[in-house]
Coordinates of C-alpha atoms and ligand atoms in Angstrom, one line a residue:
X14 CA -37.8 108.7 -126.9
X15 CA -35.4 109.5 -124.2
X16 CA -37.5 111.7 -122.2
X17 CA -37.5 110.9 -118.5
X18 CA -41.0 110.7 -116.7
X19 CA -42.0 114.3 -115.8
X20 CA -43.0 114.9 -112.2
X21 CA -43.2 118.1 -110.4
X22 CA -39.9 119.1 -109.2
X23 CA -41.3 120.4 -106.1
X24 CA -42.1 118.3 -102.9
X25 CA -40.4 115.7 -101.0
X26 CA -38.6 112.8 -102.3
X27 CA -41.3 110.6 -100.7
X28 CA -44.0 112.9 -102.2
X29 CA -42.6 112.5 -105.6
X30 CA -42.4 108.8 -105.0
X31 CA -46.0 108.6 -104.2
X32 CA -47.0 110.7 -107.4
X33 CA -44.9 108.2 -109.5
X34 CA -46.7 105.2 -107.8
X35 CA -49.6 106.6 -109.3
X36 CA -48.8 108.0 -112.4
X37 CA -46.1 105.7 -113.8
X38 CA -47.3 102.4 -112.2
X39 CA -50.9 103.0 -111.9
X40 CA -51.1 102.1 -108.3
X41 CA -53.0 104.1 -105.5
X42 CA -51.5 102.5 -102.6
X43 CA -48.4 100.8 -101.6
X44 CA -48.3 97.2 -100.6
X45 CA -47.1 96.2 -97.1
X46 CA -43.5 97.3 -96.5
X47 CA -43.1 98.9 -100.0
X48 CA -43.2 102.3 -98.5
X49 CA -40.8 102.0 -95.8
X50 CA -38.4 100.3 -98.2
X51 CA -38.5 103.1 -100.7
X52 CA -38.4 105.6 -98.2
X53 CA -35.2 104.0 -96.8
X54 CA -33.6 103.9 -100.2
X55 CA -34.7 107.2 -101.2
X56 CA -32.9 108.7 -98.2
X57 CA -29.8 107.0 -99.0
X58 CA -29.9 103.9 -96.7
X59 CA -29.0 100.1 -97.4
X60 CA -31.9 97.8 -97.4
X61 CA -32.3 94.0 -96.9
X62 CA -35.7 92.9 -97.9
X63 CA -37.5 89.7 -97.3
X64 CA -40.7 89.4 -99.0
X65 CA -42.7 86.6 -100.4
X66 CA -43.0 86.0 -104.2
X67 CA -45.7 88.4 -105.4
X68 CA -45.0 90.6 -102.6
X69 CA -44.1 93.4 -105.1
X70 CA -40.4 93.5 -104.7
X71 CA -39.5 95.2 -108.0
X72 CA -41.2 98.3 -107.0
X73 CA -39.2 98.7 -104.1
X74 CA -36.1 99.5 -106.1
X75 CA -37.8 100.6 -109.6
X76 CA -39.5 103.5 -107.7
X77 CA -36.5 105.0 -105.8
X78 CA -34.4 104.5 -109.2
X79 CA -36.9 106.9 -110.6
X80 CA -36.8 109.2 -107.9
X81 CA -33.1 109.4 -107.1
X82 CA -30.9 110.8 -109.7
X83 CA -28.7 108.5 -112.1
X84 CA -29.4 105.1 -113.0
X85 CA -30.6 102.2 -110.7
X86 CA -28.6 99.2 -111.3
X87 CA -30.5 95.9 -111.0
X88 CA -28.3 92.8 -110.7
X89 CA -30.4 89.8 -111.7
X90 CA -29.2 86.2 -112.1
X91 CA -31.5 85.2 -115.2
X92 CA -30.7 86.8 -118.7
X93 CA -33.9 85.3 -119.9
X94 CA -36.1 87.2 -117.7
X95 CA -34.2 90.8 -118.2
X96 CA -35.8 91.3 -121.5
X97 CA -39.4 90.8 -120.4
X98 CA -38.5 93.1 -117.3
X99 CA -37.4 95.6 -119.6
X100 CA -40.3 95.3 -122.0
X101 CA -42.7 95.7 -119.3
X102 CA -41.0 98.9 -117.8
X103 CA -40.9 100.4 -121.2
X104 CA -44.5 99.8 -121.5
X105 CA -44.9 102.0 -118.4
X106 CA -42.8 104.8 -119.9
X107 CA -39.6 104.0 -117.9
X108 CA -36.3 104.3 -119.7
X109 CA -34.9 100.7 -119.2
X110 CA -32.2 98.4 -120.8
X111 CA -30.3 95.4 -120.1
X112 CA -26.6 94.7 -120.4
X113 CA -25.8 91.0 -120.9
X114 CA -23.9 88.5 -123.3
X115 CA -27.0 88.5 -125.7
X116 CA -26.2 92.0 -127.2
X117 CA -24.0 92.9 -129.9
X118 CA -21.3 95.3 -129.5
X119 CA -22.9 98.4 -131.0
X120 CA -25.9 97.9 -128.7
X121 CA -23.6 97.7 -125.7
X122 CA -21.8 100.8 -126.5
X123 CA -25.0 102.7 -127.2
X124 CA -26.3 101.6 -123.6
X125 CA -23.1 102.5 -122.1
X126 CA -23.4 105.9 -123.4
X127 CA -26.9 106.3 -122.1
X128 CA -25.6 105.3 -118.6
X129 CA -22.9 108.0 -118.9
X130 CA -25.3 110.5 -119.9
X131 CA -27.8 109.7 -117.1
X132 CA -30.5 109.2 -119.7
X133 CA -31.5 105.8 -118.3
X134 CA -33.7 105.2 -115.3
X135 CA -33.2 101.2 -114.7
X136 CA -30.3 99.1 -115.9
X137 CA -30.3 95.3 -115.6
X138 CA -27.1 93.6 -115.5
X139 CA -26.0 90.0 -115.1
X140 CA -23.5 89.7 -112.2
X141 CA -20.6 88.4 -114.4
X142 CA -21.0 91.5 -116.5
X143 CA -21.2 93.8 -113.6
X144 CA -18.0 92.4 -112.2
X145 CA -16.1 93.2 -115.4
X146 CA -13.7 95.9 -115.1
X147 CA -15.2 97.7 -117.9
X148 CA -18.6 97.8 -116.4
X149 CA -17.3 98.8 -113.0
X150 CA -15.4 101.8 -114.4
X151 CA -18.4 102.8 -116.5
X152 CA -20.5 102.9 -113.3
X153 CA -17.9 104.9 -111.2
X154 CA -18.1 107.6 -114.1
X155 CA -21.8 107.7 -114.1
X156 CA -24.6 108.9 -112.0
X157 CA -25.8 105.6 -110.0
X158 CA -29.1 105.9 -108.0
X159 CA -28.9 102.7 -106.3
X160 CA -27.8 98.9 -106.6
X161 CA -30.4 96.4 -106.3
X162 CA -29.3 92.7 -105.8
X163 CA -32.2 90.6 -106.8
X164 CA -32.7 86.9 -105.9
X165 CA -30.0 87.6 -103.2
X166 CA -30.1 84.1 -101.9
X167 CA -27.9 83.3 -104.9
X168 CA -25.0 84.0 -102.8
X169 CA -25.8 81.1 -100.4
X170 CA -23.6 78.0 -101.2
X171 CA -26.3 75.7 -99.6
X172 CA -29.1 76.9 -101.8
X173 CA -30.0 75.5 -104.9
X174 CA -29.6 78.6 -107.0
X175 CA -25.9 79.2 -105.8
X176 CA -24.0 81.7 -108.1
X177 CA -20.4 82.1 -107.3
X178 CA -20.3 85.5 -108.8
X179 CA -22.8 86.6 -106.3
X180 CA -20.2 86.3 -103.7
X181 CA -18.0 89.0 -105.1
X182 CA -20.8 91.6 -105.1
X183 CA -19.5 92.9 -101.9
X184 CA -17.2 94.9 -104.1
X185 CA -20.0 97.1 -104.6
X186 CA -19.8 98.2 -100.9
X187 CA -16.1 98.8 -101.2
X188 CA -16.1 100.5 -104.6
X189 CA -19.4 102.7 -104.3
X190 CA -19.7 103.3 -100.8
X191 CA -22.3 106.3 -101.1
X192 CA -24.7 104.3 -103.5
X193 CA -27.5 102.6 -101.4
X194 CA -28.0 99.0 -102.0
X195 CA -30.9 96.8 -101.7
X196 CA -30.8 92.9 -101.5
X197 CA -34.0 91.2 -102.1
X198 CA -35.1 87.8 -101.7
X199 CA -38.1 85.4 -101.1
X200 CA -35.9 82.8 -99.2
X201 CA -37.2 82.5 -95.7
X202 CA -34.8 80.4 -94.0
X203 CA -32.6 82.2 -91.3
X204 CA -29.3 80.6 -92.3
X205 CA -29.5 81.9 -95.8
X206 CA -30.5 85.4 -94.5
X207 CA -27.5 85.5 -92.3
X208 CA -25.3 84.4 -95.3
X209 CA -26.7 87.0 -97.5
X210 CA -26.1 89.8 -94.9
X211 CA -22.5 88.6 -94.3
X212 CA -21.5 88.0 -97.9
X213 CA -22.9 91.1 -99.2
X214 CA -21.7 93.2 -96.2
X215 CA -25.2 94.3 -95.3
X216 CA -24.7 94.5 -91.5
X217 CA -25.7 98.2 -91.6
X218 CA -28.7 97.8 -93.8
X219 CA -32.2 98.2 -92.5
X220 CA -33.9 94.9 -92.7
X221 CA -37.6 94.6 -93.7
X222 CA -39.4 91.2 -93.4
X223 CA -42.8 90.8 -94.8
X224 CA -45.1 88.3 -93.8
X225 CA -44.8 85.1 -95.7
X226 CA -48.4 84.3 -95.9
X227 CA -49.6 84.1 -99.4
X228 CA -53.4 84.2 -98.6
X229 CA -54.5 83.8 -102.2
X230 CA -52.7 80.4 -102.6
X231 CA -54.8 77.2 -101.6
X232 CA -52.5 74.5 -100.3
X233 CA -53.7 70.9 -100.7
X234 CA -51.5 67.8 -100.0
X235 CA -53.2 64.7 -101.6
X236 CA -52.5 61.4 -100.0
X237 CA -49.4 59.9 -101.3
X238 CA -49.4 57.6 -104.4
X239 CA -52.1 59.5 -106.3
X240 CA -49.8 59.7 -109.2
X241 CA -50.3 61.4 -112.5
X242 CA -53.8 60.4 -112.5
X243 CA -54.6 62.4 -109.7
X244 CA -52.6 65.1 -111.3
X245 CA -54.6 65.1 -114.5
X246 CA -58.0 65.0 -112.4
X247 CA -56.9 68.1 -110.4
X248 CA -55.9 69.9 -113.7
X249 CA -59.1 69.0 -115.5
X250 CA -61.5 69.7 -112.8
X251 CA -60.1 72.8 -111.6
X252 CA -57.5 74.5 -113.9
X253 CA -58.4 73.5 -117.5
X254 CA -56.8 75.8 -120.1
X255 CA -54.7 77.6 -117.3
X256 CA -51.2 78.1 -116.9
X257 CA -49.3 75.8 -114.4
X258 CA -46.2 74.3 -113.0
X259 CA -45.7 70.7 -112.3
X260 CA -42.6 69.6 -110.5
X261 CA -41.1 66.3 -110.9
X262 CA -38.2 64.5 -109.1
X263 CA -36.1 63.5 -112.4
X264 CA -35.7 64.6 -116.1
X265 CA -37.2 61.1 -117.1
X266 CA -40.3 61.6 -114.9
X267 CA -40.8 65.3 -116.4
X268 CA -40.5 64.0 -119.9
X269 CA -42.9 61.2 -119.6
X270 CA -45.4 63.0 -117.6
X271 CA -45.5 66.0 -120.2
X272 CA -45.9 63.2 -123.0
X273 CA -48.6 61.7 -121.1
X274 CA -50.3 65.0 -120.1
X275 CA -50.3 66.1 -124.0
X276 CA -51.8 62.6 -124.9
X277 CA -54.6 63.6 -122.4
X278 CA -55.2 67.0 -124.0
X279 CA -53.3 69.2 -121.8
X280 CA -50.7 71.7 -123.4
X281 CA -47.6 70.4 -121.5
X282 CA -44.1 71.0 -122.1
X283 CA -41.3 69.5 -120.2
X284 CA -38.2 71.4 -118.8
X285 CA -35.0 70.1 -117.3
X286 CA -31.3 70.5 -117.2
X287 CA -30.9 67.7 -119.8
X288 CA -32.2 70.0 -122.6
X289 CA -30.0 72.3 -124.5
X290 CA -29.8 76.0 -123.4
X291 CA -31.5 77.1 -126.5
X292 CA -34.2 74.5 -126.1
X293 CA -34.9 75.6 -122.5
X294 CA -34.9 79.3 -123.4
X295 CA -37.3 78.4 -126.3
X296 CA -39.7 76.4 -123.9
X297 CA -39.6 79.0 -121.2
X298 CA -40.5 81.5 -123.6
X299 CA -43.5 79.8 -124.9
X300 CA -44.6 79.3 -121.2
X301 CA -44.3 83.2 -120.5
X302 CA -45.8 84.1 -123.8
X303 CA -48.6 81.8 -124.7
X304 CA -51.6 81.2 -122.4
X305 CA -52.6 78.1 -120.7
X306 CA -49.3 76.0 -120.9
X307 CA -48.4 73.4 -118.2
X308 CA -44.7 73.2 -117.5
X309 CA -43.7 69.8 -116.4
X310 CA -40.3 70.4 -114.8
X311 CA -37.6 69.5 -112.4
X312 CA -36.3 72.0 -110.0
X313 CA -34.1 73.5 -112.7
X314 CA -37.1 75.4 -113.7
X315 CA -38.1 78.1 -111.4
X316 CA -35.9 80.9 -110.0
X317 CA -37.5 84.0 -111.3
X318 CA -40.2 82.4 -113.2
X319 CA -41.7 86.1 -113.4
X320 CA -45.0 85.1 -114.7
X321 CA -47.9 86.7 -112.7
X322 CA -50.7 84.4 -113.8
X323 CA -49.5 81.0 -113.1
X324 CA -52.8 79.5 -111.6
X325 CA -51.3 76.3 -110.1
X326 CA -48.1 74.6 -108.9
X327 CA -48.4 70.8 -108.5
X328 CA -45.7 68.5 -107.1
X329 CA -45.6 64.8 -108.4
X330 CA -42.8 63.9 -106.0
X331 CA -41.7 65.1 -102.5
X332 CA -39.9 68.4 -102.5
X333 CA -36.7 68.7 -100.7
X334 CA -38.0 70.8 -97.6
X335 CA -40.6 73.1 -96.3
X336 CA -38.5 75.9 -97.9
X337 CA -38.2 74.2 -101.2
X338 CA -42.0 73.6 -101.4
X339 CA -42.7 77.0 -100.2
X340 CA -40.6 78.5 -103.0
X341 CA -41.7 76.4 -105.7
X342 CA -45.5 76.8 -104.7
X343 CA -44.8 80.4 -104.5
X344 CA -44.6 80.7 -108.1
X345 CA -48.4 80.5 -108.3
X346 CA -50.6 83.5 -108.1
X347 CA -48.2 86.4 -108.2
X348 CA -50.8 88.7 -109.6
X349 CA -52.7 88.1 -106.3
X350 CA -55.6 86.3 -108.0
X351 CA -56.7 82.9 -106.3
X352 CA -54.3 80.1 -107.2
X353 CA -53.7 76.6 -106.0
X354 CA -51.1 74.1 -105.0
X355 CA -51.4 70.4 -104.9
X356 CA -48.9 67.7 -104.0
X357 CA -48.7 64.0 -104.2
X358 CA -45.5 61.8 -103.9
X359 CA -44.5 58.4 -103.7
X360 CA -43.2 56.5 -100.6
X361 CA -40.0 55.7 -102.7
X362 CA -39.3 59.4 -102.8
X363 CA -39.0 59.3 -99.1
X364 CA -36.7 56.5 -98.9
X365 CA -34.7 58.1 -101.9
X366 CA -34.3 61.3 -100.0
X367 CA -33.4 59.6 -96.9
X368 CA -30.7 57.7 -98.5
X369 CA -29.5 60.8 -100.5
X370 CA -28.9 62.5 -97.1
X371 CA -27.2 59.5 -95.7
X372 CA -24.8 58.9 -98.8
X373 CA -23.9 62.4 -99.3
X374 CA -20.3 63.4 -98.5
X375 CA -21.6 66.3 -96.2
X376 CA -20.4 66.5 -92.7
X377 CA -22.6 65.2 -90.1
X378 CA -23.9 68.6 -88.9
X379 CA -25.2 69.2 -92.3
X380 CA -26.7 65.8 -92.6
X381 CA -28.5 66.3 -89.3
X382 CA -30.2 69.5 -90.6
X383 CA -31.2 67.8 -93.8
X384 CA -32.9 65.2 -91.8
X385 CA -34.4 67.6 -89.5
X386 CA -35.9 69.5 -92.7
X387 CA -37.2 66.3 -94.4
X388 CA -39.0 65.2 -91.2
X389 CA -40.4 69.0 -90.9
X390 CA -41.9 68.4 -94.2
X391 CA -43.3 65.0 -93.6
X392 CA -44.8 66.3 -90.5
X393 CA -46.4 69.1 -92.5
X394 CA -47.7 66.3 -94.9
X395 CA -49.2 64.4 -92.1
X396 CA -50.5 67.0 -90.0
X397 CA -54.4 67.4 -89.4
X398 CA -54.0 70.8 -88.4
X399 CA -54.5 73.9 -90.7
X400 CA -51.3 73.7 -93.3
X401 CA -50.9 77.3 -93.5
X402 CA -50.6 77.6 -89.8
X403 CA -48.0 75.1 -89.6
X404 CA -46.2 76.4 -92.6
X405 CA -46.0 79.9 -91.1
X406 CA -45.0 78.6 -87.7
X407 CA -42.0 76.9 -89.4
X408 CA -40.9 80.3 -90.7
X409 CA -41.6 81.9 -87.0
X410 CA -44.8 83.6 -87.9
X411 CA -48.2 83.0 -86.1
X412 CA -51.3 82.9 -87.9
X413 CA -54.1 83.2 -85.1
X414 CA -56.9 81.5 -87.0
X415 CA -57.1 78.4 -89.2
X416 CA -56.9 79.9 -93.0
X417 CA -60.0 78.4 -94.3
X418 CA -58.2 78.0 -97.6
X419 CA -56.2 74.6 -97.3
X420 CA -57.4 71.1 -97.8
X421 CA -57.4 70.5 -93.9
X422 CA -59.6 73.5 -93.2
X423 CA -62.0 72.7 -96.2
X424 CA -62.4 69.1 -95.2
X425 CA -61.1 68.5 -91.8
X426 CA -59.2 64.8 -91.5
X427 CA -59.5 62.9 -88.4
X428 CA -56.5 61.2 -86.4
X429 CA -56.5 57.3 -85.7
X430 CA -54.7 55.2 -83.4
X431 CA -53.1 52.7 -85.6
X432 CA -50.8 51.1 -83.2
X433 CA -52.1 47.5 -83.2
X434 CA -52.3 47.4 -87.0
X435 CA -48.8 48.9 -87.3
X436 CA -47.6 46.3 -85.1
X437 CA -49.0 43.4 -87.1
X438 CA -47.6 45.1 -90.2
X439 CA -44.1 45.3 -88.8
X440 CA -44.0 42.1 -87.4
X441 CA -45.1 40.7 -90.6
X442 CA -42.2 42.1 -92.3
X443 CA -40.0 40.7 -89.7
X444 CA -41.5 37.2 -90.0
X445 CA -41.2 37.1 -93.7
X446 CA -37.7 37.9 -93.6
X447 CA -37.6 41.6 -94.8
X448 CA -37.5 40.5 -98.3
X449 CA -40.9 41.3 -99.8
X450 CA -42.8 44.2 -101.2
X451 CA -46.1 45.6 -100.1
X452 CA -48.3 43.4 -102.1
X453 CA -47.1 40.1 -100.8
X454 CA -47.0 41.4 -97.3
X455 CA -50.7 42.3 -97.6
X456 CA -51.7 39.0 -99.2
X457 CA -50.1 37.5 -96.0
X458 CA -51.9 39.5 -93.4
X459 CA -55.2 38.9 -95.3
X460 CA -54.6 35.1 -95.5
X461 CA -54.5 34.9 -99.1
X462 CA -53.2 31.6 -100.4
X463 CA -51.5 33.0 -103.4
X464 CA -48.9 30.9 -105.3
X465 CA -46.2 33.1 -104.0
X466 CA -47.4 33.0 -100.5
X467 CA -47.5 29.0 -100.4
X468 CA -44.3 28.6 -102.2
X469 CA -42.6 30.9 -99.6
X470 CA -44.3 28.9 -96.8
X471 CA -45.9 32.1 -95.4
X472 CA -49.3 30.3 -95.0
X473 CA -47.9 28.8 -92.0
X474 CA -46.3 31.9 -90.2
X475 CA -47.8 33.4 -87.3
X476 CA -48.8 36.5 -89.2
X477 CA -50.9 34.6 -91.8
X478 CA -54.5 35.8 -91.9
X479 CA -54.2 38.1 -88.8
X480 CA -55.2 41.2 -90.6
X481 CA -58.8 40.8 -91.7
X482 CA -60.0 43.9 -89.8
X483 CA -58.6 46.0 -92.7
X484 CA -58.9 45.7 -96.5
X485 CA -56.0 45.6 -98.9
X486 CA -55.8 49.2 -99.8
X487 CA -55.9 50.2 -96.0
X488 CA -53.1 47.8 -95.4
X489 CA -51.2 49.2 -98.3
X490 CA -51.8 52.7 -97.0
X491 CA -50.6 51.7 -93.7
X492 CA -47.2 50.2 -95.2
X493 CA -46.6 53.5 -97.2
X494 CA -47.2 55.5 -93.9
X495 CA -44.5 53.3 -92.1
X496 CA -42.2 54.1 -94.8
X497 CA -42.8 57.8 -94.9
X498 CA -42.3 58.0 -91.0
X499 CA -39.2 55.9 -91.4
X500 CA -40.1 52.6 -89.6
X501 CA -39.6 50.9 -92.7
X502 CA -37.3 51.4 -95.7
X503 CA -37.6 50.4 -99.4
X504 CA -34.7 48.4 -100.5
X505 CA -34.5 49.1 -104.4
X506 CA -31.6 46.6 -104.8
X507 CA -34.0 44.0 -103.7
X508 CA -37.1 45.0 -106.0
X509 CA -38.8 47.2 -103.5
X510 CA -38.5 44.8 -100.4
X511 CA -39.6 46.6 -97.2
X512 CA -37.0 46.3 -94.4
X513 CA -37.4 47.5 -90.8
X514 CA -35.4 50.3 -89.3
X515 CA -34.6 50.9 -85.9
X516 CA -37.2 53.3 -85.6
X517 CA -39.9 50.2 -85.7
X518 CA -38.7 49.0 -82.6
X519 CA -40.5 51.3 -80.0
X520 CA -43.8 50.5 -81.8
X521 CA -43.4 46.8 -82.1
X522 CA -42.4 46.7 -78.3
X523 CA -45.5 48.9 -77.5
X524 CA -43.7 51.7 -76.1
X525 CA -44.7 54.2 -78.7
X526 CA -48.3 54.4 -80.4
X527 CA -48.6 54.9 -84.2
X528 CA -51.2 57.7 -85.0
X529 CA -52.3 58.1 -88.5
X530 CA -54.1 60.9 -90.5
X531 CA -57.5 59.4 -91.7
X532 CA -58.2 60.7 -95.2
X533 CA -61.6 62.6 -95.2
X534 CA -64.1 61.0 -97.6
X535 CA -63.7 62.7 -101.1
X536 CA -65.9 65.6 -100.3
X537 CA -68.4 66.3 -103.0
X538 CA -66.8 69.1 -104.6
X539 CA -69.2 72.1 -104.5
X540 CA -70.2 73.5 -107.9
X541 CA -68.7 77.0 -107.2
X542 CA -65.4 75.3 -106.1
X543 CA -65.0 73.4 -109.3
X544 CA -63.0 75.8 -111.2
X545 CA -60.4 77.0 -108.6
X546 CA -59.3 80.3 -110.0
X547 CA -62.1 80.9 -112.2
X548 CA -64.1 81.7 -109.2
X549 CA -63.3 85.3 -109.4
X550 CA -64.7 85.3 -112.9
X551 CA -67.6 83.2 -111.8
X552 CA -68.7 85.7 -109.6
X553 CA -69.1 88.3 -112.3
X554 CA -72.4 88.9 -114.0
X555 CA -72.7 87.3 -117.3
X556 CA -72.6 90.6 -119.2
X557 CA -69.5 91.6 -117.3
X558 CA -67.9 88.3 -118.4
X559 CA -68.8 89.0 -122.0
X560 CA -67.1 92.2 -121.8
X561 CA -64.1 90.6 -120.2
X562 CA -64.0 88.2 -122.9
X563 CA -63.9 91.0 -125.6
X564 CA -61.0 92.8 -123.6
X565 CA -59.0 89.6 -123.4
X566 CA -59.3 89.2 -127.1
X567 CA -58.1 92.7 -127.7
X568 CA -55.2 92.2 -125.3
X569 CA -54.1 89.0 -127.1
X570 CA -54.2 90.7 -130.5
X571 CA -52.3 93.5 -128.9
X572 CA -49.7 91.3 -127.4
X573 CA -49.1 89.5 -130.7
X574 CA -48.5 92.5 -132.8
X575 CA -46.0 93.9 -130.2
X576 CA -44.6 90.5 -129.5
X577 CA -44.9 90.8 -125.7
X578 CA -46.6 88.6 -123.0
X579 CA -50.2 89.3 -122.5
X580 CA -49.7 90.2 -119.0
X581 CA -47.3 93.1 -120.1
X582 CA -50.2 94.9 -121.6
X583 CA -52.5 94.3 -118.7
X584 CA -52.9 92.0 -115.8
X585 CA -56.2 90.1 -115.5
X586 CA -57.3 91.8 -112.5
X587 CA -57.0 95.2 -114.4
X588 CA -59.2 93.7 -117.3
X589 CA -61.7 92.5 -114.8
X590 CA -61.9 95.8 -113.1
X591 CA -62.4 97.4 -116.4
X592 CA -65.2 95.0 -117.2
X593 CA -67.1 95.5 -114.0
X594 CA -66.4 99.3 -113.6
X595 CA -66.9 100.2 -117.3
X596 CA -65.1 103.4 -117.4
X597 CA -66.5 105.6 -120.3
X598 CA -63.9 108.2 -120.1
X599 CA -60.1 108.2 -120.0
X600 CA -60.4 110.0 -116.6
X601 CA -62.4 107.1 -115.3
X602 CA -60.2 104.6 -116.7
X603 CA -57.2 106.2 -115.1
X604 CA -58.4 105.5 -111.6
X605 CA -58.2 101.6 -112.3
X606 CA -55.3 100.0 -110.7
X607 CA -52.5 99.0 -113.1
X608 CA -53.2 102.1 -115.4
X609 CA -50.6 104.6 -115.4
X610 CA -50.3 107.6 -117.7
X611 CA -48.3 105.7 -120.4
X612 CA -50.7 102.9 -120.5
X613 CA -53.6 105.4 -120.7
X614 CA -51.9 107.1 -123.5
X615 CA -51.1 103.8 -125.5
X616 CA -54.4 102.0 -124.9
X617 CA -56.9 104.2 -123.2
X618 CA -58.8 105.2 -126.2
X619 CA -59.2 101.7 -127.5
X620 CA -60.2 100.5 -124.1
X621 CA -63.0 103.0 -123.7
X622 CA -64.1 102.2 -127.2
X623 CA -64.6 98.6 -126.5
X624 CA -66.5 99.4 -123.2
X625 CA -68.7 101.9 -125.0
X626 CA -69.4 99.6 -128.0
X627 CA -70.2 96.9 -125.5
X628 CA -72.6 98.8 -123.6
X629 CA -74.1 100.1 -126.6
X630 CA -74.6 96.6 -127.9
X631 CA -75.9 95.4 -124.4
X632 CA -78.6 98.0 -124.0
Ligands
ADP706 P1 -42.1 89.9 -106.6 O1 -41.0 90.2 -107.4 O2 -42.0 90.1 -105.0 O3 -42.6 88.5 -106.9 P2 -43.5 91.9 -108.3 O4 -42.6 92.8 -108.2 O5 -43.4 91.0 -109.6 O6 -43.2 90.8 -107.2 O7 -44.9 92.2 -108.1 C1 -46.0 91.2 -107.9 C2 -47.3 91.9 -108.6 O8 -47.9 92.9 -107.7 C3 -47.0 92.5 -110.0 O9 -48.0 92.1 -110.8 C4 -47.2 94.1 -109.7 O10 -47.9 94.8 -110.6 C5 -48.1 94.0 -108.5 N1 -47.9 95.2 -107.5 C6 -46.8 95.6 -107.0 N2 -46.9 96.7 -106.3 C7 -48.1 97.1 -106.3 C8 -48.9 98.1 -105.7 N3 -48.4 98.9 -104.7 N4 -50.2 98.1 -105.8 C9 -50.8 97.1 -106.7 N5 -50.1 96.2 -107.3 C10 -48.9 96.1 -107.2
ZN707 ZN1 -55.9 75.9 -93.3

């Protein structure tokens, strides 16, 4: 099956691109910036594209690869993902393959031949494979439509995903000056952008920056200290049976949380760099192929998690920065359906991260950047404004109105002046010699004559019993806030004793006030809100839902027989459209988004039969 997709030879390249968008990919319209990017590439220009996850980056190079003569070369850092991408393209009738270290020699030769003959549309290669002289020579002797450098932020040394081979990719510019290149990333920070342009010699490229807003993602930052019980409640209440990712700080926390969630009946797996490569690949594959798996992971899990129907991303500990948080949460809801993020953390995370920065061997300038990033993140945690507005402002965008889809918009919190209480709490730390943890400190403030209080003689100091205006949990929350804002530090070597930092002085002296976000009363969750992402389905009629169920059962069966993830067959949104629009003919079916010619040919008849028999039964 080596036939290229047939399109009418007449017409401008962009007319052909639009035709292929419809016929191959089954989409009626472009997403924002896709058309401009495709057009630039088709006319031979270099492109630098910044688009959020789920923005539709792949189409930006896949479509020009089909329109331009020769094979489109896609450089992708993750071998594990190439296979699924090739599967998905093959399902669309695109001639796609990958070259990486998992292939046997005869397969390599076969693919190389197809490249030479020009009988491939898209070829995925790992960077180290591309840089081999053998591959470079092959490409020099073959028709090449374009080079797409995916996950281009891998060139950045400062980033988490640094791949040294990416730095050598400028060789493409030197050796293939006539072939257009596109670098793509979802990384929003300005410095990484500059580095990409420099390292890849993209100074002459057209730059396209899409909005980084992800309107379908709901942002919630829960109070710190909710822990895994809070997580479980979030999953059970809102995402039972759905796919999600939970980020943890350490391998141990990931393993323990996954075990615990499994005991509670959640289908959880852990994932971190301490597992062997095969075990990691196996778990990632299960996550991609099975439905409803919750991956409990360290940041080692992530880049290019190309699963469109991840319904939630949760954090059990503090991410490193707003960028990291945005990137990690961005893995939710790529398919555009409603998705949710949820975060809690512990005050220890904050101290740990602060210490990590201070003790790192990085130059002072670097540390200053990291401190500022941590503070920006904590400000986002603390804000009473719309989270999305604050987030987008951080990336230099403005959202004119509050979003209505974050915790602060849905249940507005209040700000409270806690200066006096903060002064009491801080001087209590001072009077007790900076040697005690929050529990003891709270006992002193409340005037509790516990054994420990009496033994330490703290029942006779000036702060004993001065805090009866608040209860114990309010004092504990205040101590945590003081840690989060850096007025106190947790000393792990002394069993979590709280110590003053210099930031405490202005508040103690009354030169600065201490404002605190007051948690809104746990709002009674409305029924319609209970199941976050199920709301789209909940809005369907009962009968449509029954049809959807039948369609999903068919998809699961089909995916099993073919050994591909269910979303490679059809996305949820496509099935939902079928269930509500109920096409009775292939012609009607072909108008639904996500159904191109090849899918119509492979599955059309069966789908129409399911729809007809359902309607027959129902009437
Ligand atoms: P990214 O790589 O930017 O995260 P993808 O390329 O994986 O995003 O695309 C995200 C989703 O959007 C995919 O499910 C894809 O099918 C869908 N998509 C892309 N372009 C369009 C379009 N023009 N119309 C409708 N859906 C699209
Ligand atoms: Zn909002």
